[in-house]
CSV table of C-alpha atoms and ligand atoms in Angstrom, one decimal:
chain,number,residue,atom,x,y,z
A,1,UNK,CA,26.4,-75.3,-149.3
A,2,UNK,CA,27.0,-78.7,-147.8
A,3,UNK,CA,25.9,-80.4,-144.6
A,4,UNK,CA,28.8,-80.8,-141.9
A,5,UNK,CA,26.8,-82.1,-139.3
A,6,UNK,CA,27.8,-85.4,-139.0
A,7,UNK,CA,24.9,-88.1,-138.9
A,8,UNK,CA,23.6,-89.8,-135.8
A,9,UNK,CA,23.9,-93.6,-134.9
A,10,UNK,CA,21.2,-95.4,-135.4
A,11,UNK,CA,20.5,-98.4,-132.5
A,12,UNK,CA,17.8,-101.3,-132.3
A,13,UNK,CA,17.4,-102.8,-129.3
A,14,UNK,CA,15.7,-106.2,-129.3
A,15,UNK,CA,14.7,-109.4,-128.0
A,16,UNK,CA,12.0,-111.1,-126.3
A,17,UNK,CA,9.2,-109.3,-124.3
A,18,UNK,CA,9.9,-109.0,-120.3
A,19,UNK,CA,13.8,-110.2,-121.5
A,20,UNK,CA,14.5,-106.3,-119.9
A,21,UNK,CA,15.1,-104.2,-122.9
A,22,UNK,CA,12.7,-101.1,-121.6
A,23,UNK,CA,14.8,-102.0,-118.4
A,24,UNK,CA,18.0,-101.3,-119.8
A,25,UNK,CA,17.3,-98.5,-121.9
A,26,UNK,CA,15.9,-96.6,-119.6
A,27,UNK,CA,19.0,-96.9,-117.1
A,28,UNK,CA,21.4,-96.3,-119.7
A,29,UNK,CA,19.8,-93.4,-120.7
A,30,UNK,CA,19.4,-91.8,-117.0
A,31,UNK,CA,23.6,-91.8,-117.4
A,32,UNK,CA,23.4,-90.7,-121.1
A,33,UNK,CA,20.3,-88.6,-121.8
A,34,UNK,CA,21.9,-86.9,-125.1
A,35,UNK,CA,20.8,-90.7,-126.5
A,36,UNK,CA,17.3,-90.3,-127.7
A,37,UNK,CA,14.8,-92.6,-128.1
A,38,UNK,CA,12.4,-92.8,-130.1
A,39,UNK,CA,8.4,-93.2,-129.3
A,40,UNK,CA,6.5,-95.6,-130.9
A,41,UNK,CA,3.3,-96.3,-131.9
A,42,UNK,CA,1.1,-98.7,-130.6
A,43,UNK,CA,-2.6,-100.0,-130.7
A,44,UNK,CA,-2.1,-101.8,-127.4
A,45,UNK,CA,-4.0,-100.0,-124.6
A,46,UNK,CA,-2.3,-98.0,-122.1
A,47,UNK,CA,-0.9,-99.7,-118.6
A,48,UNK,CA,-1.7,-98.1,-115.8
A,49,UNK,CA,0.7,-94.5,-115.7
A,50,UNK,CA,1.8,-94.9,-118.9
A,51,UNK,CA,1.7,-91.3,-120.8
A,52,UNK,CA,0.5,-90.8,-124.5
A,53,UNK,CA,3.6,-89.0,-126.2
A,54,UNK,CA,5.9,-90.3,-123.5
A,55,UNK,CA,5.9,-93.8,-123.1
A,56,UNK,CA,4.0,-94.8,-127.1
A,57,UNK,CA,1.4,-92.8,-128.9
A,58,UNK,CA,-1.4,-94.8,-128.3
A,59,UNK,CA,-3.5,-94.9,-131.8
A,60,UNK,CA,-6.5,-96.5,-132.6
A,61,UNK,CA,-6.0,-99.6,-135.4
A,62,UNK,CA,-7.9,-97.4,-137.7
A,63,UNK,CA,-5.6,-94.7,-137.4
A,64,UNK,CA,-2.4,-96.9,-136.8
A,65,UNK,CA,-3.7,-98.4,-140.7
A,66,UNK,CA,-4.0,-95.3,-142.1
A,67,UNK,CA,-0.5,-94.4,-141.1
A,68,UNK,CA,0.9,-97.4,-142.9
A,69,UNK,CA,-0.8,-96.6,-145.9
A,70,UNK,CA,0.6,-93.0,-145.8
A,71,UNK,CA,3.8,-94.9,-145.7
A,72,UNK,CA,4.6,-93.2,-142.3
A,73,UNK,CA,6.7,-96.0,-140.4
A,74,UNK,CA,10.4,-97.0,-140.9
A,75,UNK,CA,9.0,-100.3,-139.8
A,76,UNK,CA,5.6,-102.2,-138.0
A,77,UNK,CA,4.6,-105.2,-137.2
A,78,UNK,CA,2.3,-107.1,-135.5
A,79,UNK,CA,3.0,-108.6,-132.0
A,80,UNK,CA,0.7,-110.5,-129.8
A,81,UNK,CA,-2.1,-108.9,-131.4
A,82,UNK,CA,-1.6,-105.6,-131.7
A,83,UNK,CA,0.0,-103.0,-133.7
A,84,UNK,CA,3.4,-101.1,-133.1
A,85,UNK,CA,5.6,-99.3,-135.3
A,86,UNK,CA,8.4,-96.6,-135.9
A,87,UNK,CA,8.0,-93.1,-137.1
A,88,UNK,CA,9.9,-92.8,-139.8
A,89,UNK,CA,10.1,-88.7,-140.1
A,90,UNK,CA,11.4,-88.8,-136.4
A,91,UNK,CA,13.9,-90.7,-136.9
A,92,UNK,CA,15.2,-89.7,-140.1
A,93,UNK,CA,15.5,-85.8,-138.6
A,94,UNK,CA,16.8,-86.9,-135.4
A,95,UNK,CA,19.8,-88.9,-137.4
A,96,UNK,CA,20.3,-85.7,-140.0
A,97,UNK,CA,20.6,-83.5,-136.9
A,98,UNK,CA,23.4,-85.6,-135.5
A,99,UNK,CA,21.8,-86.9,-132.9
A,100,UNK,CA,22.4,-90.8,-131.8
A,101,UNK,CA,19.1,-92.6,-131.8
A,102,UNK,CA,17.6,-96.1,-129.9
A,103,UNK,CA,14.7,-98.2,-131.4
A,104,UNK,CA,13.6,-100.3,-128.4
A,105,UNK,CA,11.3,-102.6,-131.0
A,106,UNK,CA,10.5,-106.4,-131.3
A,107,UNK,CA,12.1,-108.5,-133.7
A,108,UNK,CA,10.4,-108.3,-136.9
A,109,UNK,CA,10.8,-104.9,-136.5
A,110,UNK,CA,14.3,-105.0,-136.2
A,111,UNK,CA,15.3,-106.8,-138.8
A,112,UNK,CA,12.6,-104.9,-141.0
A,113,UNK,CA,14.7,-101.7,-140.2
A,114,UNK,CA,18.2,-104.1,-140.9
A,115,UNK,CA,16.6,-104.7,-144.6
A,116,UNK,CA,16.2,-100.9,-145.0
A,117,UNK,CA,18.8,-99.0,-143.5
A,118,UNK,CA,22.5,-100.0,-143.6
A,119,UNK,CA,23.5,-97.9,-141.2
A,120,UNK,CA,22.3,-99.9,-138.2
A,121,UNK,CA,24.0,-101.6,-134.9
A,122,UNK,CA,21.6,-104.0,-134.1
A,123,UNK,CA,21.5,-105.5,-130.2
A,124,UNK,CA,19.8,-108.5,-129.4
A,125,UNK,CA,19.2,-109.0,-125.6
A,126,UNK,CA,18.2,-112.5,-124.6
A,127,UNK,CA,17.5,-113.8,-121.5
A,128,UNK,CA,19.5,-116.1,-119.1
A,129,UNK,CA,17.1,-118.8,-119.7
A,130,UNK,CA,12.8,-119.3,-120.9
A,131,UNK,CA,11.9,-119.7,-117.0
A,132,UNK,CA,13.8,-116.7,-115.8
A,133,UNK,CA,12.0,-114.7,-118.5
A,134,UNK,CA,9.0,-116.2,-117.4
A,135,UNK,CA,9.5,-115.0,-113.7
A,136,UNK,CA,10.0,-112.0,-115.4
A,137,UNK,CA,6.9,-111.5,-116.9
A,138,UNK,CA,5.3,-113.0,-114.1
A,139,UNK,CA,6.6,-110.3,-111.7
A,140,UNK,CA,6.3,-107.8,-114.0
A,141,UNK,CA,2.7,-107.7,-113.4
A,142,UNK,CA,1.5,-106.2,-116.4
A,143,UNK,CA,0.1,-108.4,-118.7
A,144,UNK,CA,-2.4,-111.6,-118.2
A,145,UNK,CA,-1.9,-115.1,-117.5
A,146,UNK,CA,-3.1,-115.2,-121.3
A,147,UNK,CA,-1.0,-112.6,-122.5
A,148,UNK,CA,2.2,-113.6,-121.0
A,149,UNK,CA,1.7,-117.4,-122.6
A,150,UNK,CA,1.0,-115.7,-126.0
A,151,UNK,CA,4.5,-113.5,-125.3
A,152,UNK,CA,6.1,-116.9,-124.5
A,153,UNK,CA,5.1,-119.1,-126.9
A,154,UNK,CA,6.9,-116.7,-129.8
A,155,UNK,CA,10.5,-116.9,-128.0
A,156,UNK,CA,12.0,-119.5,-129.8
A,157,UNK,CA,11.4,-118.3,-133.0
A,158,UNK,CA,12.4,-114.4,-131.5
A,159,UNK,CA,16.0,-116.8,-130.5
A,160,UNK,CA,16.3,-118.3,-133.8
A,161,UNK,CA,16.8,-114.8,-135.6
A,162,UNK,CA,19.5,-113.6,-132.6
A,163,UNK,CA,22.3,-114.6,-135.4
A,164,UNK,CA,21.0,-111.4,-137.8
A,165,UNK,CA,22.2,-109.5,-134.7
A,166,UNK,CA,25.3,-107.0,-134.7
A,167,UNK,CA,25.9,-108.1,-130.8
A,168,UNK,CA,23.9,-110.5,-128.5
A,169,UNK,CA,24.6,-110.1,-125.2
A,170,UNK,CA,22.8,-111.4,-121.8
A,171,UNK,CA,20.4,-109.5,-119.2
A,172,UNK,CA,21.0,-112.3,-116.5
A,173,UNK,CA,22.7,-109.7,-113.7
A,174,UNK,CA,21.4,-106.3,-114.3
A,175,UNK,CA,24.1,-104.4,-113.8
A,176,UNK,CA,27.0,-106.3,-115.9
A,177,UNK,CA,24.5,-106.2,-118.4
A,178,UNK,CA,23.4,-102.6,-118.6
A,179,UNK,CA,27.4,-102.2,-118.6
A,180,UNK,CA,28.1,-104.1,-121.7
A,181,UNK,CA,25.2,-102.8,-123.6
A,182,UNK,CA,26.7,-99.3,-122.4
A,183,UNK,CA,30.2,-100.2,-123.4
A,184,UNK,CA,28.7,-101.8,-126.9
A,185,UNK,CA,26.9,-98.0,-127.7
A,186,UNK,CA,29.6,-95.9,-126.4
A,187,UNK,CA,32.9,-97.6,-128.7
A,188,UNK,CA,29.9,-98.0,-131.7
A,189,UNK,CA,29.1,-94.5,-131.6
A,190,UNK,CA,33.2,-93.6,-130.5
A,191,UNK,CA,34.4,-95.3,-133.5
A,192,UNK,CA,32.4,-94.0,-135.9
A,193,UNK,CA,33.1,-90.4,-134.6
A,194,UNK,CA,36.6,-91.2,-135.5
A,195,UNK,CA,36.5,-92.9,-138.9
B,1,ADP,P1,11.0,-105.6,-121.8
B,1,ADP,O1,11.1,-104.1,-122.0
B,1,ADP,O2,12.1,-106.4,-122.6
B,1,ADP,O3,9.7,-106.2,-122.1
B,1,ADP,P2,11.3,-105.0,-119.0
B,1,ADP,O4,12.4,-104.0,-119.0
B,1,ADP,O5,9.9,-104.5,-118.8
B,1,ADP,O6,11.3,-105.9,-120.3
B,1,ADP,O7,11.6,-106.0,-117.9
B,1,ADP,C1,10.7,-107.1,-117.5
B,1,ADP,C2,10.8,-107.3,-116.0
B,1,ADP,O8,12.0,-107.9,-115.6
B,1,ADP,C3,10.7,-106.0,-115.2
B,1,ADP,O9,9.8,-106.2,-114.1
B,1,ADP,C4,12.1,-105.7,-114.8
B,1,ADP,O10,12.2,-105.0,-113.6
B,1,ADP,C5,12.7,-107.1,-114.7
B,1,ADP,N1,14.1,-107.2,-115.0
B,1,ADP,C6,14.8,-106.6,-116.0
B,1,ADP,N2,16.1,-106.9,-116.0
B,1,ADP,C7,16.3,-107.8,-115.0
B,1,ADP,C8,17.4,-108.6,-114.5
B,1,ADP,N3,18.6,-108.5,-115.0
B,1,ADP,N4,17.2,-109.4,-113.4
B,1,ADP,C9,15.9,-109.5,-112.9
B,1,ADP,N5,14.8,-108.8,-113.3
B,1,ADP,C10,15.0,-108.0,-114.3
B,2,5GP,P1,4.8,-103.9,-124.9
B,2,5GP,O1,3.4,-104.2,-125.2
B,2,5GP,O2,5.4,-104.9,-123.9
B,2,5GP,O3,5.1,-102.5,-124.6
B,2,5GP,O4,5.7,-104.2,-126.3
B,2,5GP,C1,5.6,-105.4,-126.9
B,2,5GP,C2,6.8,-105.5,-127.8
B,2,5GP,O5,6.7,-104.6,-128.9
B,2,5GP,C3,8.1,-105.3,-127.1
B,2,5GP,O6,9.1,-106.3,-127.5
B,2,5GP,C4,8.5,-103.9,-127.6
B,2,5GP,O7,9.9,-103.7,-127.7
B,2,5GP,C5,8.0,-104.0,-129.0
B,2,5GP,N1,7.8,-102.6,-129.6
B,2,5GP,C6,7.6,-101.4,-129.0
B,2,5GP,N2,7.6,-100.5,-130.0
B,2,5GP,C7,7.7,-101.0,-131.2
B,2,5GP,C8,7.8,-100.6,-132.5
B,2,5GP,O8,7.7,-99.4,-132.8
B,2,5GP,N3,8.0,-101.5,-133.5
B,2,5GP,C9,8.1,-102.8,-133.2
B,2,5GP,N4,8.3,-103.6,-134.3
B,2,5GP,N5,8.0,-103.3,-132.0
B,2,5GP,C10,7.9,-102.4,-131.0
């Protein structure tokens, strides 16, 4: 017997850190909650009210390690020190179920998941300029001065690889841009309901 359930889109979010992708996804999903998303994994330690399970699965790196080597990640990589990566089961099943799918990863990860699967609409978010993103960061309250310099001094090499993107679009006013990224998924995932 075959299959008929028709397979899930598969979406990866990127872009710099603090450019607003967590943001945007979560607003966008408020609206359309029948998008999933999918938790990663992380070594980072928890911020304050972040939920194991909910917002990562916070692992230790000994763990984390033994999960590559079980092959369990779509993709991982290693960002401003620590360890984050995709569950690969999770996504496949969610896809095979029909279900459309976001990856909210950075950008090695994204094009590590462009090499693998050719199924993929790939978003790159950038921000309206380095000192707005900055401000961001800054605002955001989350990280240390230390942390948010390491974040920083990797965006011009994140902006070089924008061009392996499927879109690129700007988070300068919040809501224009949660529109276009809504308007990008919606036709992506309209269209390929009617091919
Ligand atoms: P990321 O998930 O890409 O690291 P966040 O979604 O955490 O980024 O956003 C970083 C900070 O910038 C947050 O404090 C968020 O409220 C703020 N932010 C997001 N989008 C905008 C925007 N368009 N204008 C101003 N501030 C924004
Ligand atoms: P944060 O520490 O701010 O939560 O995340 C740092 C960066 O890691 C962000 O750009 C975030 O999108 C990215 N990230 C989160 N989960 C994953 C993942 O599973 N894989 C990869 N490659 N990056 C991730």
């Amino acid at each position: 017997m075959t299959n008929s359930v028709k397979k899930g889109t598969l979406f990866v979010i990127s872009g710099p850190s603090g450019v607003g992708k967590g943001t945007l996804v979560s607003m966008l999903r408020e609206k359309h909650p029948e998008i999933k998303l999918s938790v990663s994994a992380t070594t980072r330690n928890p911020r304050p009210g972040e939920i194991n399970g909910t917002h990562y699965f916070f692992l230790t790196k000994e763990d984390f390690k033994n999960r590559i080597e079980l092959g369990e990640f779509l993709e991982w990589a290693e960002f401003s020190g620590n360890l984050y990566g995709t569950n690969k089961n999770f996504v496949e099943k969610m896809l095979k179920d029909g279900q459309n799918i976001i990856l909210e990863i950075e950008v090695q990860g994204a094009l590590q998941v462009k090499n693998k699967l050719k199924d993929v609409i790939l978003i790159f978010i950038e921000p309206p300029s380095f000192e707005e993103l900055k401000e961001r960061l800054i605002k955001r309250c989350t990280e240390t001065e230390e942390e948010i310099q390491k974040r920083l001094a990797i965006v011009k090499k994140e902006l070089e690889q924008k061009h392996e993107f499927n879109y690129v679009m700007i988070n300068d006013n919040l809501d224009t841009a949660l529109q276009n990224l809504k308007t990008i998924i919606l036709r992506e995932i309209d269209g390929i309901k009617n091919k």
